[in-house]
N, CA, C and O of each residue as an XYZ file, in Angstrom:
324
protein
N      70.529     79.593    104.512
C      71.961     79.375    104.462
C      72.667     80.675    104.870
O      72.263     81.757    104.445
N      73.702     80.576    105.680
C      74.481     81.708    106.137
C      75.558     82.034    105.110
O      76.245     81.147    104.605
N      75.692     83.332    104.809
C      76.740     83.762    103.885
C      78.063     83.814    104.627
O      78.114     84.119    105.818
N      79.135     83.510    103.902
C      80.466     83.535    104.485
C      81.431     84.154    103.484
O      81.257     84.014    102.273
N      82.438     84.830    103.991
C      83.466     85.391    103.110
C      84.497     84.337    102.713
O      85.424     84.634    101.960
N      84.347     83.134    103.202
C      85.235     82.043    102.806
C      84.707     81.479    101.488
O      83.676     80.806    101.462
N      85.417     81.757    100.400
C      85.013     81.301     99.070
C      86.187     80.538     98.488
O      87.117     81.134     97.944
N      86.144     79.242     98.600
C      87.237     78.387     98.159
C      87.497     78.553     96.661
O      86.572     78.502     95.850
N      88.759     78.749     96.310
C      89.163     78.848     94.914
C      88.792     80.158     94.238
O      88.884     80.263     93.015
N      88.372     81.162     95.009
C      87.947     82.443     94.436
C      89.032     83.031     93.533
O      88.732     83.558     92.462
N      90.283     82.943     93.964
C      91.393     83.519     93.209
C      91.605     82.843     91.864
O      92.213     83.431     90.970
N      91.116     81.625     91.705
C      91.282     80.889     90.454
C      90.255     81.293     89.401
O      90.430     81.000     88.218
N      89.187     81.962     89.824
C      88.107     82.321     88.911
C      88.460     83.545     88.086
O      89.219     84.403     88.537
N      87.911     83.633     86.873
C      88.099     84.859     86.098
C      87.309     86.008     86.747
O      86.341     85.758     87.464
N      87.711     87.257     86.503
C      87.055     88.396     87.139
C      85.535     88.420     86.984
O      84.832     88.773     87.931
N      85.024     88.060     85.837
C      83.574     88.091     85.608
C      82.847     87.131     86.557
O      81.780     87.463     87.074
N      83.412     85.959     86.785
C      82.797     84.994     87.714
C      82.926     85.473     89.162
O      82.007     85.291     89.961
N      84.063     86.081     89.500
C      84.217     86.644     90.846
C      83.152     87.705     91.095
O      82.526     87.738     92.154
N      82.954     88.579     90.095
C      81.981     89.656     90.236
C      80.569     89.088     90.395
O      79.775     89.633     91.162
N      80.249     88.022     89.698
C      78.930     87.397     89.835
C      78.707     86.892     91.262
O      77.612     87.019     91.809
N      79.744     86.325     91.853
C      79.648     85.846     93.230
C      79.446     87.018     94.182
O      78.611     86.958     95.085
N      80.221     88.091     93.975
C      80.121     89.268     94.830
C      78.774     89.953     94.644
O      78.202     90.467     95.606
N      78.263     89.964     93.419
C      76.939     90.558     93.170
C      75.892     89.872     94.035
O      75.079     90.535     94.679
N      75.912     88.570     94.049
C      74.958     87.796     94.855
C      75.212     87.997     96.348
O      74.277     88.214     97.120
N      76.469     87.925     96.743
C      76.838     88.032     98.161
C      76.435     89.384     98.748
O      75.884     89.456     99.846
N      76.724     90.468     97.990
C      76.495     91.821     98.501
C      75.164     92.415     98.058
O      74.798     93.509     98.489
N      74.440     91.702     97.203
C      73.165     92.224     96.717
C      73.328     93.432     95.812
O      72.531     94.369     95.866
N      74.368     93.410     94.977
C      74.598     94.529     94.060
C      73.530     94.570     92.978
O      73.001     93.536     92.570
N      73.222     95.769     92.523
C      72.278     95.924     91.423
C      73.018     95.729     90.104
O      74.248     95.744     90.064
N      72.258     95.545     89.027
C      72.877     95.435     87.706
C      73.643     96.706     87.368
O      74.701     96.638     86.743
N      73.129     97.865     87.771
C      73.802     99.134     87.516
C      75.156     99.189     88.238
O      76.146     99.645     87.664
N      75.199     98.731     89.479
C      76.457     98.713     90.232
C      77.471     97.771     89.593
O      78.666     98.065     89.564
N      76.999     96.651     89.089
C      77.882     95.702     88.406
C      78.430     96.322     87.124
O      79.619     96.192     86.834
N      77.579     96.991     86.358
C      78.043     97.646     85.127
C      79.107     98.700     85.446
O      80.075     98.850     84.701
N      78.930     99.425     86.549
C      79.913    100.418     86.957
C      81.270     99.766     87.205
O      82.298    100.281     86.765
N      81.276     98.641     87.903
C      82.533     97.946     88.192
C      83.152     97.340     86.938
O      84.375     97.249     86.830
N      82.316     96.927     85.994
C      82.818     96.325     84.759
C      83.381     97.371     83.790
O      84.167     97.030     82.906
N      82.992     98.628     83.945
C      83.485     99.687     83.072
C      84.888    100.070     83.514
O      85.060    100.870     84.434
N      85.875     99.507     82.867
C      87.258     99.685     83.299
C      87.933    100.895     82.670
O      89.100    101.161     82.955
N      87.234    101.625     81.830
C      87.841    102.789     81.195
C      89.004    102.381     80.313
O      88.871    101.491     79.474
N      90.133    103.023     80.498
C      91.291    102.745     79.640
C      92.173    101.609     80.165
O      93.172    101.261     79.536
N      91.811    101.035     81.303
C      92.596     99.932     81.873
C      91.879     98.610     81.584
O      90.845     98.325     82.188
N      92.413     97.808     80.674
C      91.758     96.529     80.365
C      91.680     95.623     81.603
O      92.585     95.610     82.436
N      90.593     94.876     81.702
C      90.366     93.997     82.858
C      91.490     92.985     83.014
O      91.882     92.683     84.141
N      92.024     92.448     81.909
C      93.100     91.456     82.043
C      94.367     92.087     82.621
O      95.145     91.400     83.284
N      94.585     93.368     82.385
C      95.730     94.062     82.985
C      95.462     94.281     84.473
O      96.326     94.026     85.312
N      94.250     94.758     84.790
C      93.879     94.969     86.196
C      93.988     93.667     86.983
O      94.377     93.674     88.151
N      93.645     92.551     86.343
C      93.693     91.244     87.007
C      95.111     90.856     87.391
O      95.302     90.040     88.293
N      96.110     91.425     86.721
C      97.510     91.143     87.060
C      98.084     92.176     88.034
O      99.205     92.019     88.519
N      97.325     93.218     88.313
C      97.824     94.283     89.193
C      97.436     94.067     90.652
O      98.187     94.438     91.554
N      96.259     93.466     90.889
C      95.794     93.219     92.251
C      95.197     91.821     92.339
O      94.743     91.254     91.346
N      95.211     91.294     93.530
C      94.653     89.961     93.757
C      93.130     90.036     93.779
O      92.558     90.966     94.349
N      92.480     89.066     93.163
C      91.022     88.910     93.196
C      90.260     90.100     92.619
O      89.199     90.462     93.128
N      90.793     90.709     91.559
C      90.124     91.862     90.950
C      88.706     91.497     90.517
O      88.462     90.407     89.999
N      87.774     92.431     90.738
C      86.394     92.253     90.256
C      85.951     93.433     89.404
O      84.884     93.392     88.792
N      86.764     94.484     89.360
C      86.409     95.662     88.583
C      87.424     96.757     88.798
O      88.437     96.576     89.473
N      87.124     97.905     88.203
C      88.002     99.059     88.294
C      87.153    100.278     88.633
O      86.077    100.466     88.067
N      87.629    101.093     89.543
C      86.946    102.335     89.892
C      87.885    103.481     89.531
O      88.960    103.606     90.119
N      87.492    104.323     88.569
C      88.348    105.461     88.214
C      88.445    106.451     89.368
O      87.478    106.677     90.096
N      89.620    107.030     89.518
C      89.831    108.046     90.549
C      90.463    109.268     89.906
O      91.311    109.139     89.024
N      90.058    110.445     90.340
C      90.715    111.636     89.811
C      92.156    111.730     90.317
O      92.481    111.240     91.398
N      92.990    112.352     89.532
C      94.394    112.507     89.882
C      94.734    113.984     89.832
O      94.486    114.647     88.825
N      95.296    114.501     90.905
C      95.674    115.909     90.963
C      97.123    116.056     91.368
O      97.744    115.115     91.861
N      97.652    117.243     91.154
C      99.037    117.549     91.479
C      99.055    118.634     92.548
O      98.376    119.652     92.414
N      99.827    118.421     93.604
C      99.986    119.435     94.645
C     101.085    120.412     94.245
O     102.188    120.001     93.887
N     100.782    121.703     94.308
C     101.768    122.727     93.950
C     101.817    123.795     95.034
O     100.967    123.840     95.923
N     102.815    124.643     94.943
C     102.948    125.809     95.828
C     103.052    125.436     97.306
O     102.394    126.037     98.155
N     103.877    124.450     97.600
C     104.074    124.041     98.981
C     105.074    124.937     99.691
O     106.025    125.439     99.094
N     104.831    125.122    100.984
C     105.808    125.766    101.850
C     106.064    124.826    103.017
O     105.133    124.293    103.621
N     107.335    124.632    103.322
C     107.716    123.809    104.464
C     108.667    124.641    105.302
O     109.658    125.169    104.797
N     108.359    124.755    106.585
C     109.149    125.597    107.492
C     109.325    127.011    106.935
O     110.413    127.587    106.975
N     108.228    127.546    106.419
C     108.157    128.904    105.860
C     109.027    129.115    104.623
O     109.286    130.254    104.235
N     109.477    128.033    104.006
C     110.274    128.153    102.786
C     109.498    127.550    101.622
O     108.965    126.444    101.711
N     109.449    128.310    100.523
C     108.781    127.837     99.323
C     109.674    126.810     98.637
O     110.872    127.033     98.464
N     109.080    125.682     98.249
C     109.845    124.673     97.518
C     109.970    125.120     96.079
O     109.002    125.612     95.500
N     111.139    124.962     95.492
C     111.332    125.364     94.099
C     111.703    124.167     93.249
O     112.161    123.138     93.747
N     111.495    124.330     91.958
C     111.851    123.282     91.004
C     113.363    123.219     90.852
O     114.044    124.222     91.065
N     113.899    122.066     90.489
C     115.345    121.929     90.307
C     115.915    122.892     89.279
O     117.083    123.269     89.375
N     115.105    123.306     88.280
C     115.631    124.210     87.250
C     115.526    125.675     87.672
O     115.826    126.566     86.877
N     115.105    125.937     88.909
C     115.091    127.282     89.433
C     113.762    128.004     89.328
O     113.630    129.102     89.870
N     112.769    127.435     88.653
C     111.454    128.101     88.520
C     110.667    128.043     89.794
O     109.548    128.552     89.852
């Protein structure tokens, strides 16, 4: 049987069932599935309302850019610092 990305009603399934389909489709290992299921501080039901067809959450580091210069001018904070 040929695999297809056409999965009727996929959006109607709960995230756990979607992930099971993707596990089979992509040949994911149990370890890879556990990684996707580990949502950290973002509950899966919240993630499911944030994006279409959610199957998991991948944490990303967050950093802040500081000390920018544009056209040779240093950007300053509104309070003068």
